[in-house]
Amino acid sequence: MSRSSLVQAIYETALSCGFDNCGIIPVSALDGYKQRLQEREEAVPQSRPVYQDIEHLAAVRELYPWAKSVVVCITWLGAYRYPLSLQGLYGKAFLLSPDTVPDCEAHRQKLHFETWLAEQGLRFEGGETNAPARIIPLRYAAVAAGLGIFRKNNFFYGEKGSYYELEGYLIDQPCEYTHECRLRPCADSCTLCQKACRTKALSAPYTMNPLSCTSFWTTFGQGAVPPHLTADQFTTWLCGCDACQDVCPYNRHDWSQGKDFPGLQELEPLLQPETIVAASDAELCDKVIPKTDLHISPDQVQTLRTSALRILAYLKKRGDTPARKE
């Protein structure tokens, strides 16, 4: 197969496997990511320990010398309905990730794409999604491929907003299929995402302090509230936080519409904070931890209870109940 034929075949197969769009860039297009990390560290020096944990993403060519290209695929999660009772509790990208339901059709299609890559004789590595960083800086790669842009809240945005699942693969053949992105940038005057961030993690446009991020503390931070923040600033977020995305005018979407995500409706009662507190370790490990998309490990079930107890205390302080949480 010629190079041009291979490029076209990868793109068309990705779309036939259910991805909304696909781009391919040379591995060298990731070289600028190192500078981006350095800029983040310089802007918020106290964040250096966090960014040091992902420095390997800036060394893809050194770590994978056989890799020639990066295939980036995106899938819009807004095709699914998101239960009202879970809004303000869990990050949508966690609970709506097809990777958390191995027997669902979307996940099977992804595996079909990987099987197809292998059948073409391609050496590849990846298949990661929004799970914790593995080998590819996915948002950076997606922007480099012209699939979208960064907005002030630091998230990748495609044509339908920021609620996309991104997947990436390193392949051993030189290929390129980039798009011309025509999305308008954020207005200079817009500060909605910064105002919506109660912990002030969004200290400036296009930057952030991960050590002040609610999503960080409710996942990797094991539910702790650091000394420089208060429990009330976390409001009702149990795992993740969508505040800066939900307020964004480019994310206007009715989450009551769409198809049901596999198994989520049945799991909805267990995901409530009062139920999390009472659930056994076995039940949390079996049914809830997998829904965090690797952001909480099986040996950290107490993270869920810690956050759930914080939420219940917050609601009690407000004279509210879980059913009427904001």
Short mmCIF file of C-alpha atoms in Angstrom, two decimals:
data_model
loop_
_atom_site.label_atom_id
_atom_site.label_comp_id
_atom_site.label_asym_id
_atom_site.label_seq_id
_atom_site.Cartn_x
_atom_site.Cartn_y
_atom_site.Cartn_z
CA MET A 1 0.00 0.00 0.00
CA SER A 2 1.38 3.42 -0.93
CA ARG A 3 1.84 6.07 1.74
CA SER A 4 -1.05 8.18 0.44
CA SER A 5 -3.30 5.14 0.30
CA LEU A 6 -2.35 4.17 3.84
CA VAL A 7 -3.11 7.67 5.12
CA GLN A 8 -6.53 7.68 3.52
CA ALA A 9 -7.24 4.15 4.71
CA ILE A 10 -6.39 5.02 8.33
CA TYR A 11 -8.65 8.05 8.23
CA GLU A 12 -11.59 6.24 6.64
CA THR A 13 -11.26 3.20 8.89
CA ALA A 14 -11.21 5.39 12.00
CA LEU A 15 -14.48 7.00 10.94
CA SER A 16 -16.03 3.64 10.07
CA CYS A 17 -15.13 2.45 13.57
CA GLY A 18 -17.21 5.17 15.15
CA PHE A 19 -14.72 7.97 15.75
CA ASP A 20 -16.05 11.44 14.88
CA ASN A 21 -12.79 12.57 13.34
CA CYS A 22 -9.19 11.53 12.89
CA GLY A 23 -5.91 13.33 12.25
CA ILE A 24 -2.37 12.11 11.69
CA ILE A 25 0.79 14.10 12.46
CA PRO A 26 4.51 13.35 12.36
CA VAL A 27 5.98 12.61 15.79
CA SER A 28 8.12 15.73 15.39
CA ALA A 29 4.92 17.80 15.70
CA LEU A 30 4.97 16.98 19.42
CA ASP A 31 8.35 18.66 19.96
CA GLY A 32 6.77 21.91 21.10
CA TYR A 33 5.08 20.18 24.04
CA LYS A 34 8.27 20.44 26.12
CA GLN A 35 8.17 24.20 25.88
CA ARG A 36 4.50 24.20 26.85
CA LEU A 37 5.30 22.24 30.01
CA GLN A 38 8.11 24.65 30.85
CA GLU A 39 5.78 27.61 30.40
CA ARG A 40 3.26 25.97 32.75
CA GLU A 41 5.91 25.41 35.41
CA GLU A 42 7.22 28.96 35.10
CA ALA A 43 3.72 30.44 35.34
CA VAL A 44 2.89 28.40 38.47
CA PRO A 45 6.18 27.24 40.07
CA GLN A 46 4.43 25.28 42.83
CA SER A 47 2.95 23.02 40.15
CA ARG A 48 6.36 21.66 39.14
CA PRO A 49 5.98 18.33 41.02
CA VAL A 50 2.78 17.59 39.11
CA TYR A 51 4.23 18.43 35.71
CA GLN A 52 7.41 16.47 36.45
CA ASP A 53 5.23 13.35 36.56
CA ILE A 54 4.28 13.86 32.91
CA GLU A 55 7.65 14.97 31.53
CA HIS A 56 7.86 11.68 29.64
CA LEU A 57 5.16 13.02 27.32
CA ALA A 58 7.70 15.54 26.07
CA ALA A 59 10.16 12.77 25.18
CA VAL A 60 8.10 10.59 22.83
CA ARG A 61 10.75 10.48 20.11
CA GLU A 62 13.45 9.45 22.59
CA LEU A 63 11.28 6.83 24.31
CA TYR A 64 9.81 5.41 21.10
CA PRO A 65 12.54 5.81 18.45
CA TRP A 66 10.65 3.51 16.05
CA ALA A 67 7.58 5.77 15.97
CA LYS A 68 7.11 7.96 12.92
CA SER A 69 3.57 9.32 13.27
CA VAL A 70 0.74 9.93 15.72
CA VAL A 71 -2.84 8.99 14.90
CA VAL A 72 -5.35 11.03 16.94
CA CYS A 73 -9.04 10.13 17.02
CA ILE A 74 -11.84 12.06 18.75
CA THR A 75 -15.34 11.04 19.85
CA TRP A 76 -17.99 13.47 21.10
CA LEU A 77 -19.52 12.32 24.36
CA GLY A 78 -22.59 14.53 23.98
CA ALA A 79 -24.29 11.77 22.01
CA TYR A 80 -25.09 10.26 25.41
CA ARG A 81 -27.62 11.42 27.97
CA TYR A 82 -26.09 12.34 31.33
CA PRO A 83 -28.36 11.83 34.37
CA LEU A 84 -29.29 15.02 36.21
CA SER A 85 -28.52 13.48 39.61
CA LEU A 86 -24.89 12.93 38.56
CA GLN A 87 -24.32 16.44 37.26
CA GLY A 88 -22.19 18.38 39.71
CA LEU A 89 -20.97 15.12 41.26
CA TYR A 90 -18.83 13.36 38.63
CA GLY A 91 -16.84 14.58 35.67
CA LYS A 92 -18.78 13.58 32.56
CA ALA A 93 -15.69 12.42 30.70
CA PHE A 94 -15.16 9.77 33.39
CA LEU A 95 -18.61 8.19 33.46
CA LEU A 96 -19.20 8.48 29.71
CA SER A 97 -15.91 6.92 28.61
CA PRO A 98 -16.55 3.76 26.53
CA ASP A 99 -13.26 2.42 27.87
CA THR A 100 -15.01 1.86 31.22
CA VAL A 101 -17.46 -0.58 29.58
CA PRO A 102 -15.33 -3.20 27.78
CA ASP A 103 -18.36 -5.05 26.37
CA CYS A 104 -20.08 -1.99 24.88
CA GLU A 105 -20.27 -1.41 21.13
CA ALA A 106 -18.12 1.75 21.18
CA HIS A 107 -15.29 -0.07 22.92
CA ARG A 108 -15.55 -3.03 20.54
CA GLN A 109 -15.27 -0.63 17.61
CA LYS A 110 -12.10 0.81 19.08
CA LEU A 111 -10.64 -2.68 19.39
CA HIS A 112 -11.66 -3.33 15.78
CA PHE A 113 -9.65 -0.26 14.74
CA GLU A 114 -6.62 -1.57 16.61
CA THR A 115 -7.03 -4.97 14.99
CA TRP A 116 -7.16 -3.28 11.60
CA LEU A 117 -3.93 -1.38 12.33
CA ALA A 118 -2.21 -4.67 13.14
CA GLU A 119 -3.58 -6.31 10.00
CA GLN A 120 -1.91 -3.60 7.92
CA GLY A 121 1.43 -4.67 9.35
CA LEU A 122 1.74 -1.48 11.40
CA ARG A 123 3.60 -1.46 14.66
CA PHE A 124 1.60 0.71 17.05
CA GLU A 125 1.41 1.70 20.67
CA GLY A 126 -1.32 3.58 22.51
CA GLY A 127 -5.07 3.44 22.51
CA GLU A 128 -5.20 5.57 25.61
CA THR A 129 -8.08 7.93 26.19
CA ASN A 130 -8.78 10.58 28.80
CA ALA A 131 -7.21 8.31 31.39
CA PRO A 132 -4.10 9.57 33.22
CA ALA A 133 -1.21 10.42 30.92
CA ARG A 134 0.53 7.44 29.40
CA ILE A 135 2.62 8.03 26.29
CA ILE A 136 1.09 10.82 24.18
CA PRO A 137 0.09 14.41 25.08
CA LEU A 138 -3.35 13.88 23.59
CA ARG A 139 -4.76 17.40 23.74
CA TYR A 140 -1.60 18.87 22.25
CA ALA A 141 -1.58 16.23 19.51
CA ALA A 142 -5.24 16.83 18.67
CA VAL A 143 -4.65 20.56 18.29
CA ALA A 144 -1.53 19.92 16.18
CA ALA A 145 -3.67 17.74 13.89
CA GLY A 146 -6.12 20.60 13.38
CA LEU A 147 -8.98 18.78 15.10
CA GLY A 148 -9.64 21.67 17.45
CA ILE A 149 -8.12 24.36 19.64
CA PHE A 150 -7.27 25.10 23.24
CA ARG A 151 -9.58 27.45 25.08
CA LYS A 152 -8.90 29.54 28.16
CA ASN A 153 -9.84 26.72 30.53
CA ASN A 154 -7.00 24.63 28.96
CA PHE A 155 -9.31 22.00 27.51
CA PHE A 156 -9.28 20.79 23.94
CA TYR A 157 -12.33 21.97 22.00
CA GLY A 158 -13.65 20.52 18.78
CA GLU A 159 -16.63 21.75 16.80
CA LYS A 160 -19.10 20.58 19.47
CA GLY A 161 -17.26 21.80 22.56
CA SER A 162 -14.83 20.20 25.00
CA TYR A 163 -16.60 16.96 25.90
CA TYR A 164 -14.61 14.74 23.59
CA GLU A 165 -12.82 11.50 24.25
CA LEU A 166 -9.38 11.62 22.67
CA GLU A 167 -7.44 8.53 21.66
CA GLY A 168 -3.92 8.35 20.29
CA TYR A 169 -1.64 5.83 18.64
CA LEU A 170 2.02 5.91 17.71
CA ILE A 171 2.66 4.11 14.42
CA ASP A 172 5.87 3.15 12.69
CA GLN A 173 5.08 4.63 9.26
CA PRO A 174 5.47 8.27 8.18
CA CYS A 175 1.96 9.60 7.56
CA GLU A 176 0.19 12.93 7.76
CA TYR A 177 -3.48 13.92 7.59
CA THR A 178 -4.09 17.32 9.16
CA HIS A 179 -7.20 19.47 9.15
CA GLU A 180 -7.73 23.19 8.81
CA CYS A 181 -9.34 24.28 12.05
CA ARG A 182 -11.55 27.33 11.74
CA LEU A 183 -12.87 27.55 15.29
CA ARG A 184 -12.94 31.05 16.72
CA PRO A 185 -10.70 31.61 19.75
CA CYS A 186 -12.09 32.73 23.08
CA ALA A 187 -13.00 36.39 23.30
CA ASP A 188 -10.34 38.46 25.05
CA SER A 189 -13.00 39.82 27.40
CA CYS A 190 -14.42 36.43 28.46
CA THR A 191 -13.56 35.32 32.00
CA LEU A 192 -16.46 32.94 32.63
CA CYS A 193 -14.32 29.85 33.23
CA GLN A 194 -12.04 31.69 35.66
CA LYS A 195 -15.03 32.99 37.62
CA ALA A 196 -16.61 29.53 37.72
CA CYS A 197 -13.48 27.98 39.24
CA ARG A 198 -14.16 28.33 42.97
CA THR A 199 -10.68 27.15 43.95
CA LYS A 200 -9.03 29.71 41.63
CA ALA A 201 -7.04 26.99 39.89
CA LEU A 202 -7.58 28.95 36.67
CA SER A 203 -5.33 31.79 37.74
CA ALA A 204 -4.98 33.16 34.21
CA PRO A 205 -6.16 32.34 30.68
CA TYR A 206 -4.58 29.20 29.19
CA THR A 207 -2.86 28.22 32.41
CA MET A 208 -3.78 26.65 35.73
CA ASN A 209 -2.52 25.53 39.11
CA PRO A 210 -3.23 21.77 39.30
CA LEU A 211 -2.64 21.84 43.05
CA SER A 212 -5.71 24.06 43.41
CA CYS A 213 -7.88 22.03 41.04
CA THR A 214 -10.93 20.29 42.48
CA SER A 215 -10.59 17.48 39.94
CA PHE A 216 -7.01 16.81 41.07
CA TRP A 217 -7.89 16.59 44.76
CA THR A 218 -10.97 14.42 44.26
CA THR A 219 -8.94 11.88 42.28
CA PHE A 220 -5.16 11.79 42.61
CA GLY A 221 -5.33 13.81 45.84
CA GLN A 222 -7.41 11.05 47.46
CA GLY A 223 -10.23 13.36 48.44
CA ALA A 224 -8.09 15.58 50.65
CA VAL A 225 -8.73 19.29 51.08
CA PRO A 226 -5.32 21.03 51.08
CA PRO A 227 -4.57 23.74 53.67
CA HIS A 228 -4.87 26.59 51.15
CA LEU A 229 -8.42 25.59 50.16
CA THR A 230 -11.69 24.96 51.99
CA ALA A 231 -14.15 22.09 51.71
CA ASP A 232 -16.89 24.51 50.69
CA GLN A 233 -14.92 25.48 47.59
CA PHE A 234 -15.25 21.90 46.34
CA THR A 235 -19.07 22.15 46.64
CA THR A 236 -20.65 18.82 45.55
CA TRP A 237 -17.91 17.43 43.31
CA LEU A 238 -17.19 13.82 44.27
CA CYS A 239 -14.91 12.75 41.42
CA GLY A 240 -13.63 15.28 38.93
CA CYS A 241 -15.06 18.74 38.21
CA ASP A 242 -16.74 20.21 35.13
CA ALA A 243 -17.38 23.74 36.41
CA CYS A 244 -15.08 25.56 33.99
CA GLN A 245 -16.39 23.55 31.05
CA ASP A 246 -20.10 23.75 31.85
CA VAL A 247 -20.07 27.54 32.11
CA CYS A 248 -18.32 27.92 28.75
CA PRO A 249 -20.56 29.36 25.99
CA TYR A 250 -18.97 26.93 23.53
CA ASN A 251 -20.34 24.02 25.58
CA ARG A 252 -24.05 24.75 25.41
CA HIS A 253 -25.67 21.34 25.35
CA ASP A 254 -28.79 19.68 26.74
CA TRP A 255 -27.52 16.62 28.61
CA SER A 256 -31.05 15.31 29.08
CA GLN A 257 -31.03 14.37 25.39
CA GLY A 258 -29.27 11.48 23.69
CA LYS A 259 -28.94 7.75 24.02
CA ASP A 260 -28.42 6.02 27.36
CA PHE A 261 -24.83 5.22 28.20
CA PRO A 262 -24.45 1.45 28.79
CA GLY A 263 -25.12 0.56 32.42
CA LEU A 264 -25.09 4.12 33.77
CA GLN A 265 -28.79 4.33 34.58
CA GLU A 266 -28.62 1.11 36.60
CA LEU A 267 -25.54 2.38 38.46
CA GLU A 268 -27.00 5.83 39.19
CA PRO A 269 -28.35 5.01 42.70
CA LEU A 270 -24.99 3.63 43.86
CA LEU A 271 -23.15 6.74 42.67
CA GLN A 272 -24.98 9.06 45.08
CA PRO A 273 -22.81 10.33 48.00
CA GLU A 274 -24.99 8.84 50.74
CA THR A 275 -24.79 5.44 49.03
CA ILE A 276 -21.05 5.69 48.46
CA VAL A 277 -20.52 6.18 52.20
CA ALA A 278 -22.45 3.01 53.06
CA ALA A 279 -21.16 0.78 50.24
CA SER A 280 -18.65 -1.97 50.88
CA ASP A 281 -15.08 -1.88 49.56
CA ALA A 282 -15.90 -4.79 47.27
CA GLU A 283 -18.89 -3.01 45.73
CA LEU A 284 -16.95 0.23 45.22
CA CYS A 285 -14.01 -1.62 43.68
CA ASP A 286 -16.21 -3.67 41.41
CA LYS A 287 -18.75 -1.09 40.26
CA VAL A 288 -17.52 2.47 40.93
CA ILE A 289 -13.72 2.57 40.72
CA PRO A 290 -13.73 1.38 37.07
CA LYS A 291 -15.97 4.35 36.22
CA THR A 292 -13.24 6.80 37.26
CA ASP A 293 -11.29 5.85 34.12
CA LEU A 294 -8.11 5.02 36.11
CA HIS A 295 -8.18 8.32 38.03
CA ILE A 296 -8.73 6.40 41.29
CA SER A 297 -7.03 3.06 41.84
CA PRO A 298 -8.70 -0.02 43.41
CA ASP A 299 -6.68 0.39 46.60
CA GLN A 300 -8.00 3.93 47.10
CA VAL A 301 -11.71 3.33 47.66
CA GLN A 302 -11.54 5.57 50.72
CA THR A 303 -11.03 8.48 48.31
CA LEU A 304 -14.65 8.08 47.24
CA ARG A 305 -15.94 7.95 50.81
CA THR A 306 -13.85 10.94 51.87
CA SER A 307 -15.33 13.05 49.09
CA ALA A 308 -18.84 11.72 49.72
CA LEU A 309 -18.65 12.60 53.42
CA ARG A 310 -17.41 16.09 52.54
CA ILE A 311 -20.39 16.58 50.21
CA LEU A 312 -22.91 15.42 52.82
CA ALA A 313 -21.39 17.81 55.37
CA TYR A 314 -21.53 20.63 52.84
CA LEU A 315 -25.20 19.95 52.08
CA LYS A 316 -26.08 19.70 55.77
CA LYS A 317 -24.36 23.01 56.42
CA ARG A 318 -26.48 24.57 53.68
CA GLY A 319 -29.62 22.97 55.07
CA ASP A 320 -29.91 21.02 51.83
CA THR A 321 -30.30 17.34 51.01
CA PRO A 322 -28.52 15.15 48.45
CA ALA A 323 -31.64 15.11 46.27
CA ARG A 324 -31.66 18.91 46.11
CA LYS A 325 -27.93 19.53 45.75
CA GLU A 326 -26.88 22.29 43.38
#
